[in-house]
Coordinates of C-alpha atoms in Angstrom, one line a residue:
M25 CA 13.4 167.2 -133.0
K26 CA 11.6 163.9 -132.3
K27 CA 8.3 165.5 -133.2
L28 CA 9.7 166.8 -136.5
T29 CA 11.1 163.4 -137.5
L30 CA 7.9 161.4 -136.6
S31 CA 5.6 163.9 -138.3
L32 CA 7.8 163.9 -141.5
I33 CA 7.7 160.0 -141.6
A34 CA 3.9 160.0 -141.0
V35 CA 3.3 162.6 -143.8
I36 CA 5.4 160.8 -146.3
L37 CA 3.9 157.4 -145.6
F38 CA 0.3 158.8 -145.6
T39 CA 0.9 160.8 -148.8
I40 CA 2.3 157.9 -150.7
Y41 CA -0.4 155.5 -149.6
A42 CA -3.3 157.8 -150.0
L43 CA -2.3 159.2 -153.3
G44 CA -1.2 155.9 -154.7
W45 CA -4.5 154.2 -153.7
G46 CA -6.6 157.1 -155.0
L47 CA -4.9 157.3 -158.3
D48 CA -4.9 153.5 -158.7
E49 CA -8.7 153.5 -158.1
L50 CA -9.1 156.3 -160.6
F51 CA -7.1 154.6 -163.3
S52 CA -8.9 151.3 -162.7
Q53 CA -12.2 153.0 -163.1
Y54 CA -11.0 154.9 -166.2
Q55 CA -9.7 151.6 -167.7
S56 CA -13.0 149.9 -167.0
N57 CA -15.0 152.6 -168.6
D58 CA -12.5 152.9 -171.4
Q59 CA -12.8 149.2 -172.1
E60 CA -16.5 149.5 -172.9
T61 CA -15.8 152.3 -175.3
I62 CA -13.1 150.4 -177.0
N63 CA -15.3 147.4 -177.5
A64 CA -18.0 149.5 -179.0
D65 CA -15.9 152.0 -181.0
E66 CA -12.2 151.5 -181.4
L67 CA -12.4 147.7 -182.2
S68 CA -15.1 148.3 -184.9
P69 CA -12.5 148.8 -187.7
Y70 CA -10.7 145.5 -186.8
I71 CA -14.1 143.7 -186.6
S72 CA -15.0 145.0 -190.0
L73 CA -11.6 144.0 -191.4
G74 CA -11.9 140.5 -189.8
T75 CA -15.4 140.0 -191.1
Y76 CA -14.3 140.9 -194.6
L77 CA -11.3 138.6 -194.4
A78 CA -13.3 135.8 -193.0
K79 CA -15.8 135.9 -196.0
N80 CA -13.0 136.0 -198.5
I81 CA -10.9 133.2 -196.8
D82 CA -14.0 131.0 -196.6
Q83 CA -14.4 131.3 -200.4
Q84 CA -10.9 130.1 -200.9
S85 CA -10.2 126.5 -201.6
N86 CA -7.0 126.5 -199.5
T87 CA -7.5 128.8 -196.5
Q88 CA -4.0 128.1 -195.1
Q89 CA -2.4 129.2 -198.3
F90 CA -4.2 132.6 -198.0
V91 CA -3.3 133.0 -194.4
D92 CA 0.4 132.2 -195.2
S93 CA 0.3 134.9 -197.9
W94 CA -1.0 137.4 -195.3
E95 CA 1.9 139.6 -194.1
D96 CA 2.0 139.5 -190.4
T97 CA 3.1 142.6 -188.6
Q98 CA 4.3 143.1 -185.0
Q99 CA 1.0 144.5 -184.0
L100 CA -1.5 142.6 -186.3
S101 CA -1.4 138.9 -187.2
L102 CA -3.8 136.3 -188.8
T103 CA -4.2 132.6 -188.0
V104 CA -6.6 129.7 -188.9
T105 CA -7.4 126.7 -186.8
S106 CA -9.9 123.9 -186.9
L107 CA -13.3 124.5 -185.4
D108 CA -13.0 121.3 -183.4
E109 CA -9.9 122.6 -181.7
F110 CA -11.7 125.8 -180.8
Q111 CA -13.5 124.9 -177.6
L112 CA -16.2 127.3 -176.3
P113 CA -18.7 127.2 -173.5
M114 CA -22.3 126.3 -174.6
S115 CA -23.5 129.9 -173.9
L116 CA -21.1 131.3 -176.6
Q117 CA -21.3 128.5 -179.2
Q118 CA -24.7 129.4 -180.7
S119 CA -24.0 133.1 -181.3
F120 CA -20.5 132.3 -182.6
N121 CA -21.8 129.6 -185.0
Q122 CA -24.3 132.2 -186.3
G123 CA -21.4 134.4 -187.4
E124 CA -21.0 136.8 -184.4
P125 CA -17.3 137.6 -183.8
L126 CA -15.8 136.6 -180.5
M127 CA -13.3 138.8 -178.7
L128 CA -10.8 137.6 -176.1
E129 CA -8.3 139.7 -174.2
S130 CA -4.9 139.1 -172.6
D131 CA -2.3 141.4 -171.1
E132 CA -0.5 141.7 -174.5
N133 CA -3.2 141.6 -177.2
I134 CA -6.8 141.2 -178.2
S135 CA -7.9 138.2 -180.3
I136 CA -11.0 138.5 -182.6
H137 CA -12.3 135.2 -183.7
F138 CA -14.5 134.6 -186.8
I139 CA -16.1 131.3 -187.9
L140 CA -15.5 130.0 -191.4
P141 CA -18.7 127.9 -191.9
K142 CA -17.7 126.4 -195.3
H143 CA -14.4 125.0 -194.1
Q144 CA -15.5 124.6 -190.4
Q145 CA -12.5 126.6 -189.3
V146 CA -11.9 129.6 -187.1
M147 CA -10.0 132.6 -188.3
T148 CA -8.2 134.6 -185.6
L149 CA -7.2 138.2 -186.0
V150 CA -4.7 139.2 -183.2
V151 CA -4.5 142.9 -182.5
E152 CA -1.7 144.4 -180.3
R153 CA -3.3 146.2 -177.3
S154 CA -1.2 149.3 -178.0
L155 CA -3.1 149.8 -181.2
V156 CA -6.4 149.9 -179.3
F157 CA -5.4 151.4 -175.9
K158 CA -3.5 154.3 -177.4
G159 CA -4.6 156.7 -174.6
N160 CA -3.5 154.6 -171.7
D161 CA 0.2 155.6 -171.8
K162 CA -0.8 159.3 -171.7
I163 CA -3.1 158.6 -168.8
K164 CA -0.4 156.7 -167.0
I165 CA 2.1 159.5 -167.5
T166 CA -0.5 162.0 -166.4
L167 CA -1.4 160.1 -163.2
T168 CA 2.3 159.5 -162.4
L169 CA 2.9 163.3 -162.8
V170 CA -0.2 164.0 -160.6
F171 CA 1.2 161.5 -158.0
Y172 CA 4.6 163.2 -157.7
L173 CA 3.1 166.7 -157.8
G174 CA 0.6 165.7 -155.1
I175 CA 3.5 164.5 -152.9
I176 CA 5.4 167.7 -153.5
F177 CA 2.3 169.8 -152.7
I178 CA 1.5 167.9 -149.5
L179 CA 5.1 168.1 -148.4
F180 CA 5.1 171.8 -149.1
I181 CA 2.0 172.2 -146.9
W182 CA 3.9 170.3 -144.1
L183 CA 7.2 172.2 -144.7
Y184 CA 5.7 175.7 -144.7
P185 CA 5.4 176.0 -140.9
L186 CA 8.9 174.6 -140.6
I187 CA 10.3 177.1 -143.2
R188 CA 8.4 179.9 -141.4
D189 CA 9.8 179.0 -138.0
L190 CA 13.3 178.6 -139.4
Q191 CA 13.1 182.0 -141.1
A192 CA 11.9 183.5 -137.8
L193 CA 14.8 181.8 -136.0
K194 CA 17.2 183.1 -138.6
R195 CA 15.9 186.7 -138.3
G196 CA 16.0 186.4 -134.5
A197 CA 19.6 185.2 -134.5
K198 CA 20.5 188.1 -136.8
V199 CA 18.8 190.7 -134.6
V200 CA 20.5 189.3 -131.5
G201 CA 23.8 189.2 -133.3
N202 CA 23.4 192.8 -134.2
G203 CA 23.2 193.8 -130.5
D204 CA 19.4 193.7 -129.7
L205 CA 19.7 191.3 -126.8
T206 CA 16.0 191.9 -125.7
H207 CA 14.7 190.2 -128.9
R208 CA 12.9 186.9 -128.4
I209 CA 11.2 184.4 -130.8
N210 CA 7.5 183.8 -130.5
T211 CA 6.9 180.1 -130.3
P212 CA 3.7 179.0 -132.2
K213 CA 1.6 176.3 -130.6
R214 CA 2.0 174.1 -133.6
S215 CA 5.7 174.2 -134.2
Y216 CA 8.1 171.4 -135.2
I217 CA 11.1 173.1 -133.6
T218 CA 9.6 174.2 -130.3
E219 CA 12.6 172.9 -128.4
V220 CA 15.1 174.8 -130.7
Q221 CA 13.1 178.0 -130.3
D222 CA 12.9 177.6 -126.5
E223 CA 16.6 176.9 -126.4
F224 CA 17.3 180.0 -128.5
N225 CA 15.2 182.2 -126.1
R226 CA 17.0 180.7 -123.1
M227 CA 20.3 181.4 -124.9
A228 CA 19.3 185.0 -125.6
N229 CA 18.2 185.4 -121.9
R230 CA 21.6 184.0 -120.8
I231 CA 23.5 186.3 -123.1
E232 CA 21.6 189.3 -122.0
T233 CA 22.1 188.4 -118.3
L234 CA 25.9 187.8 -118.9
V235 CA 26.3 191.1 -120.7
S236 CA 24.4 192.9 -118.1
D237 CA 26.3 191.2 -115.2
N238 CA 29.6 191.8 -116.9
E239 CA 28.8 195.5 -117.3
M240 CA 27.7 195.7 -113.7
L241 CA 30.8 193.7 -112.6
G242 CA 33.0 196.1 -114.4
N243 CA 31.4 199.1 -112.8
A244 CA 31.4 197.5 -109.3
V245 CA 35.0 196.3 -109.5
A246 CA 36.1 199.7 -110.5
H247 CA 34.2 201.2 -107.6
D248 CA 35.3 198.7 -105.0
L249 CA 38.9 198.7 -106.1
R250 CA 39.2 202.4 -106.2
T251 CA 39.1 202.9 -102.4
P252 CA 41.8 200.3 -101.4
L253 CA 44.0 201.5 -104.3
A254 CA 43.7 205.1 -103.1
R255 CA 44.7 204.0 -99.6
L256 CA 47.6 202.0 -100.9
R257 CA 48.9 205.0 -102.9
F258 CA 48.5 207.2 -99.8
G259 CA 50.3 204.6 -97.7
I260 CA 53.2 204.4 -100.1
E261 CA 53.5 208.2 -100.2
M262 CA 53.5 208.3 -96.4
L263 CA 56.2 205.5 -96.2
Q264 CA 58.4 207.6 -98.5
D265 CA 58.0 210.7 -96.3
T266 CA 58.7 209.2 -92.9
D267 CA 61.6 207.4 -91.2
D268 CA 59.7 206.7 -88.0
H269 CA 59.7 203.0 -87.4
S270 CA 56.3 202.9 -85.6
K271 CA 54.6 205.0 -88.3
R272 CA 56.1 202.9 -91.0
K273 CA 54.8 199.7 -89.3
K274 CA 51.3 201.3 -89.0
Y275 CA 51.2 202.2 -92.7
E276 CA 52.5 198.8 -93.6
N277 CA 49.7 197.1 -91.6
R278 CA 47.1 199.3 -93.3
M279 CA 48.6 198.5 -96.7
N280 CA 48.5 194.8 -95.9
S281 CA 44.9 195.2 -94.9
D282 CA 44.1 196.9 -98.2
I283 CA 45.8 194.2 -100.2
N284 CA 43.9 191.5 -98.3
E285 CA 40.7 193.3 -99.1
M286 CA 41.5 193.3 -102.8
E287 CA 42.5 189.6 -102.6
K288 CA 39.1 188.9 -101.1
L289 CA 37.4 190.8 -103.9
V290 CA 39.4 188.8 -106.5
D291 CA 38.4 185.5 -104.8
V292 CA 34.8 186.5 -104.7
L293 CA 34.9 187.4 -108.4
L294 CA 36.6 184.1 -109.3
C295 CA 34.0 182.2 -107.3
Y296 CA 31.1 184.0 -109.0
A297 CA 32.7 183.5 -112.4
R298 CA 32.8 179.8 -111.9
L299 CA 29.2 179.8 -110.8
E300 CA 28.2 182.0 -113.8
Q301 CA 30.0 179.9 -116.4
N302 CA 28.8 176.6 -115.0
M303 CA 32.4 175.5 -114.4
V304 CA 31.3 173.2 -111.6
A305 CA 30.0 169.7 -111.3
I306 CA 26.8 169.3 -109.3
D307 CA 26.8 166.0 -107.4
K308 CA 23.3 165.6 -106.0
H309 CA 22.5 163.1 -103.4
E310 CA 20.2 162.7 -100.4
L311 CA 20.8 165.4 -97.7
N312 CA 19.0 166.2 -94.4
L313 CA 18.4 169.9 -94.8
L314 CA 17.6 170.4 -91.1
S315 CA 20.8 168.9 -90.0
L316 CA 22.8 171.1 -92.4
I317 CA 21.0 174.2 -91.1
H318 CA 21.9 173.3 -87.4
Q319 CA 25.6 172.9 -88.4
C320 CA 25.7 176.3 -90.2
V321 CA 23.8 178.1 -87.3
D322 CA 26.2 176.6 -84.8
A323 CA 29.1 178.1 -86.8
F324 CA 27.5 181.6 -86.5
K325 CA 27.0 181.4 -82.8
T326 CA 30.2 183.2 -81.7
P327 CA 30.8 185.4 -78.6
D328 CA 30.8 188.6 -80.8
N329 CA 27.4 187.6 -82.3
N330 CA 24.6 188.7 -80.0
N331 CA 21.7 187.6 -82.3
S332 CA 19.0 185.3 -80.9
W333 CA 18.4 182.3 -83.2
E334 CA 15.0 180.5 -83.6
I335 CA 14.7 177.4 -85.7
E336 CA 11.1 176.3 -86.4
A337 CA 10.7 172.9 -88.2
V338 CA 7.3 171.5 -89.1
S339 CA 6.5 168.0 -90.4
P340 CA 10.1 166.6 -90.8
P341 CA 12.1 164.9 -92.3
Y342 CA 13.5 167.3 -94.8
L343 CA 15.4 165.1 -97.2
V344 CA 16.4 166.9 -100.4
L345 CA 18.5 165.9 -103.5
A346 CA 21.3 168.5 -103.6
D347 CA 25.1 169.0 -103.7
E348 CA 26.3 169.3 -100.1
K349 CA 29.1 171.8 -100.8
Y350 CA 26.9 174.2 -102.6
L351 CA 23.9 173.7 -100.4
N352 CA 26.1 174.7 -97.5
M353 CA 27.2 177.7 -99.4
L354 CA 23.6 178.7 -100.0
I355 CA 22.6 178.4 -96.4
N356 CA 25.7 180.2 -95.1
N357 CA 25.2 183.2 -97.5
L358 CA 21.5 183.5 -96.4
L359 CA 22.5 183.4 -92.7
K360 CA 25.4 185.8 -93.3
N361 CA 23.0 188.2 -95.0
A362 CA 20.6 188.0 -92.1
V363 CA 23.4 188.5 -89.5
Q364 CA 24.6 191.6 -91.4
Y365 CA 21.2 193.3 -91.6
S366 CA 19.4 192.1 -88.4
K367 CA 19.2 194.0 -85.2
S368 CA 19.0 191.1 -82.7
K369 CA 16.7 188.3 -84.0
I370 CA 16.9 185.7 -86.8
K371 CA 14.3 183.1 -87.5
I372 CA 14.7 180.0 -89.6
S373 CA 11.7 178.0 -90.8
L374 CA 11.3 174.6 -92.5
E375 CA 8.1 173.2 -93.8
Q376 CA 7.2 170.4 -96.1
V377 CA 4.2 171.4 -98.4
D378 CA 2.7 169.4 -101.3
G379 CA 5.9 167.5 -102.0
Q380 CA 8.2 170.5 -101.6
V381 CA 10.4 171.8 -98.8
H382 CA 10.2 175.5 -97.9
F383 CA 13.3 176.9 -96.3
S384 CA 13.0 180.5 -95.0
V385 CA 15.4 182.9 -93.2
E386 CA 13.9 186.0 -91.6
D387 CA 15.5 189.0 -89.7
D388 CA 14.3 192.0 -87.7
G389 CA 16.2 194.5 -89.8
V390 CA 14.8 197.4 -91.9
G391 CA 13.6 195.1 -94.7
I392 CA 14.0 195.4 -98.4
P393 CA 11.8 197.7 -100.6
R394 CA 9.9 195.8 -103.2
H395 CA 11.5 197.7 -106.1
K396 CA 15.0 196.7 -105.0
R397 CA 14.4 193.0 -104.4
Q398 CA 15.2 191.8 -107.9
D399 CA 18.3 193.9 -108.1
L400 CA 19.7 192.2 -105.0
L401 CA 20.1 189.0 -107.0
K402 CA 22.6 190.8 -109.2
P403 CA 26.3 190.8 -108.3
F404 CA 27.7 193.8 -106.3
C405 CA 24.2 194.9 -105.3
R406 CA 23.7 195.5 -101.6
G407 CA 20.5 196.1 -99.6
S408 CA 22.0 199.1 -97.8
D409 CA 24.5 201.7 -98.9
S410 CA 25.7 202.1 -95.3
N411 CA 29.5 201.9 -94.9
E412 CA 28.9 199.9 -91.7
I413 CA 27.8 196.9 -93.8
T414 CA 30.8 194.9 -95.0
G415 CA 31.0 192.7 -98.0
F416 CA 30.8 193.0 -101.8
G417 CA 27.2 192.3 -102.4
M418 CA 27.8 188.9 -104.0
G419 CA 26.1 186.6 -101.5
L420 CA 22.6 186.7 -102.8
A421 CA 23.8 186.5 -106.4
I422 CA 25.6 183.3 -105.5
V423 CA 22.4 182.0 -103.7
D424 CA 20.4 182.7 -106.8
R425 CA 22.8 180.7 -109.1
I426 CA 22.9 177.7 -106.7
T427 CA 19.1 177.8 -106.4
Q428 CA 18.8 177.6 -110.2
W429 CA 21.2 174.7 -110.4
H430 CA 19.0 172.7 -108.0
N431 CA 15.8 173.5 -109.9
S432 CA 14.5 175.5 -107.0
Q433 CA 12.9 178.9 -106.5
L434 CA 14.1 181.9 -104.5
F435 CA 11.6 184.5 -103.1
I436 CA 12.1 187.7 -101.2
D437 CA 9.3 189.0 -99.0
D438 CA 8.6 190.9 -95.8
S439 CA 8.9 189.1 -92.5
L440 CA 5.4 189.2 -90.9
T441 CA 6.8 188.1 -87.5
L442 CA 10.0 190.0 -87.2
G443 CA 9.4 193.0 -89.5
G444 CA 12.5 192.7 -91.6
A445 CA 13.3 190.7 -94.8
K446 CA 12.4 187.1 -95.5
F447 CA 14.2 184.9 -98.0
T448 CA 12.5 181.6 -99.0
V449 CA 14.0 178.8 -101.0
I450 CA 11.6 176.2 -102.3
F451 CA 13.1 172.8 -103.0
S452 CA 11.1 170.6 -105.4
Q453 CA 13.6 167.7 -105.8
L454 CA 13.2 165.6 -102.7
A455 CA 14.7 162.2 -101.8
K456 CA 12.4 159.2 -101.7
T457 CA 11.7 158.1 -98.2

């Protein structure tokens, strides 16, 4: 919106200055040209009248008495003064003494002076400018109208792209509101509301993702809850049909296990909902990524875990700006995914390249087909349909959300060294060393 405000101010100031200056120059030129025409044409009746009056007054014995009898009007008046009091430059005295009328102008009127040679006096006929410059008011009104119409026209030229973009935004909002969540607004290169259009497209992407995820969540929850619910129903029926204490204990343990499984599912759903709805506060500060990785790997090295771990770190230190709690969650989910799908080997790599830190986790499992990689970032999607793989398929979806929060990138590739899958997170926000 800053671009919109600045451009509007610039257009208004430029329009007022340019139009005002141009019309002022036009009026000045017209007035200058018009003055010459007035002197030659429109003043001629008043010059003739003054010449006639001057001859008659000069024949009178008492010139002042004649002037007093003249009926002055608001726009035309007559006076007589002594020639000695009428001072003129030497260049004008000769022509004036020979009887040529002299015209002098002021902002209010035009004075036409005539010599009365017999009485050595000067008769002055004062003519109101409005009598002579009758066309100026019309010109002023016309130029004023042109000025405002010019401002409106230029502002319309400026406003047209804005109106066009706002109409496109309105149509886009209506289309999305009617259920077409795939609709996006094309952003012209020269748009005043680029930020608004980009935010609209991001909002539409977000809504489409949320609706898609909710639909998938509903299907997945129904699927994952159906099995433990069926076992619970079976267990309740068996409890009702037996009085054997050992069998009842067995069925109760199985039912407790099913309830625990459903509680875990609910916990995972609540965790993902908080991530999805941004109901968390990200507290970024300087963290040593290599140190966090060692801590997480040590937690996975248990007696029942036979995987061999390899950590390869090139060009340390690896200081990133991140939230420690969520960065730990990201690392643990990637490691847990590798443990679930690996056969015996897991490799972790760290490398600093062009101001970015590349963190990779590889395994020697079966890998991930290219067409399934993007789906793995959705909730309740798993890389294998095998019943031997535990979990709800939420780990990578959580990793993807945390990666987005940290303005990082997540890539899924094939491991060239181990033959399985390779997950790489690229951190671009590094701490200053």
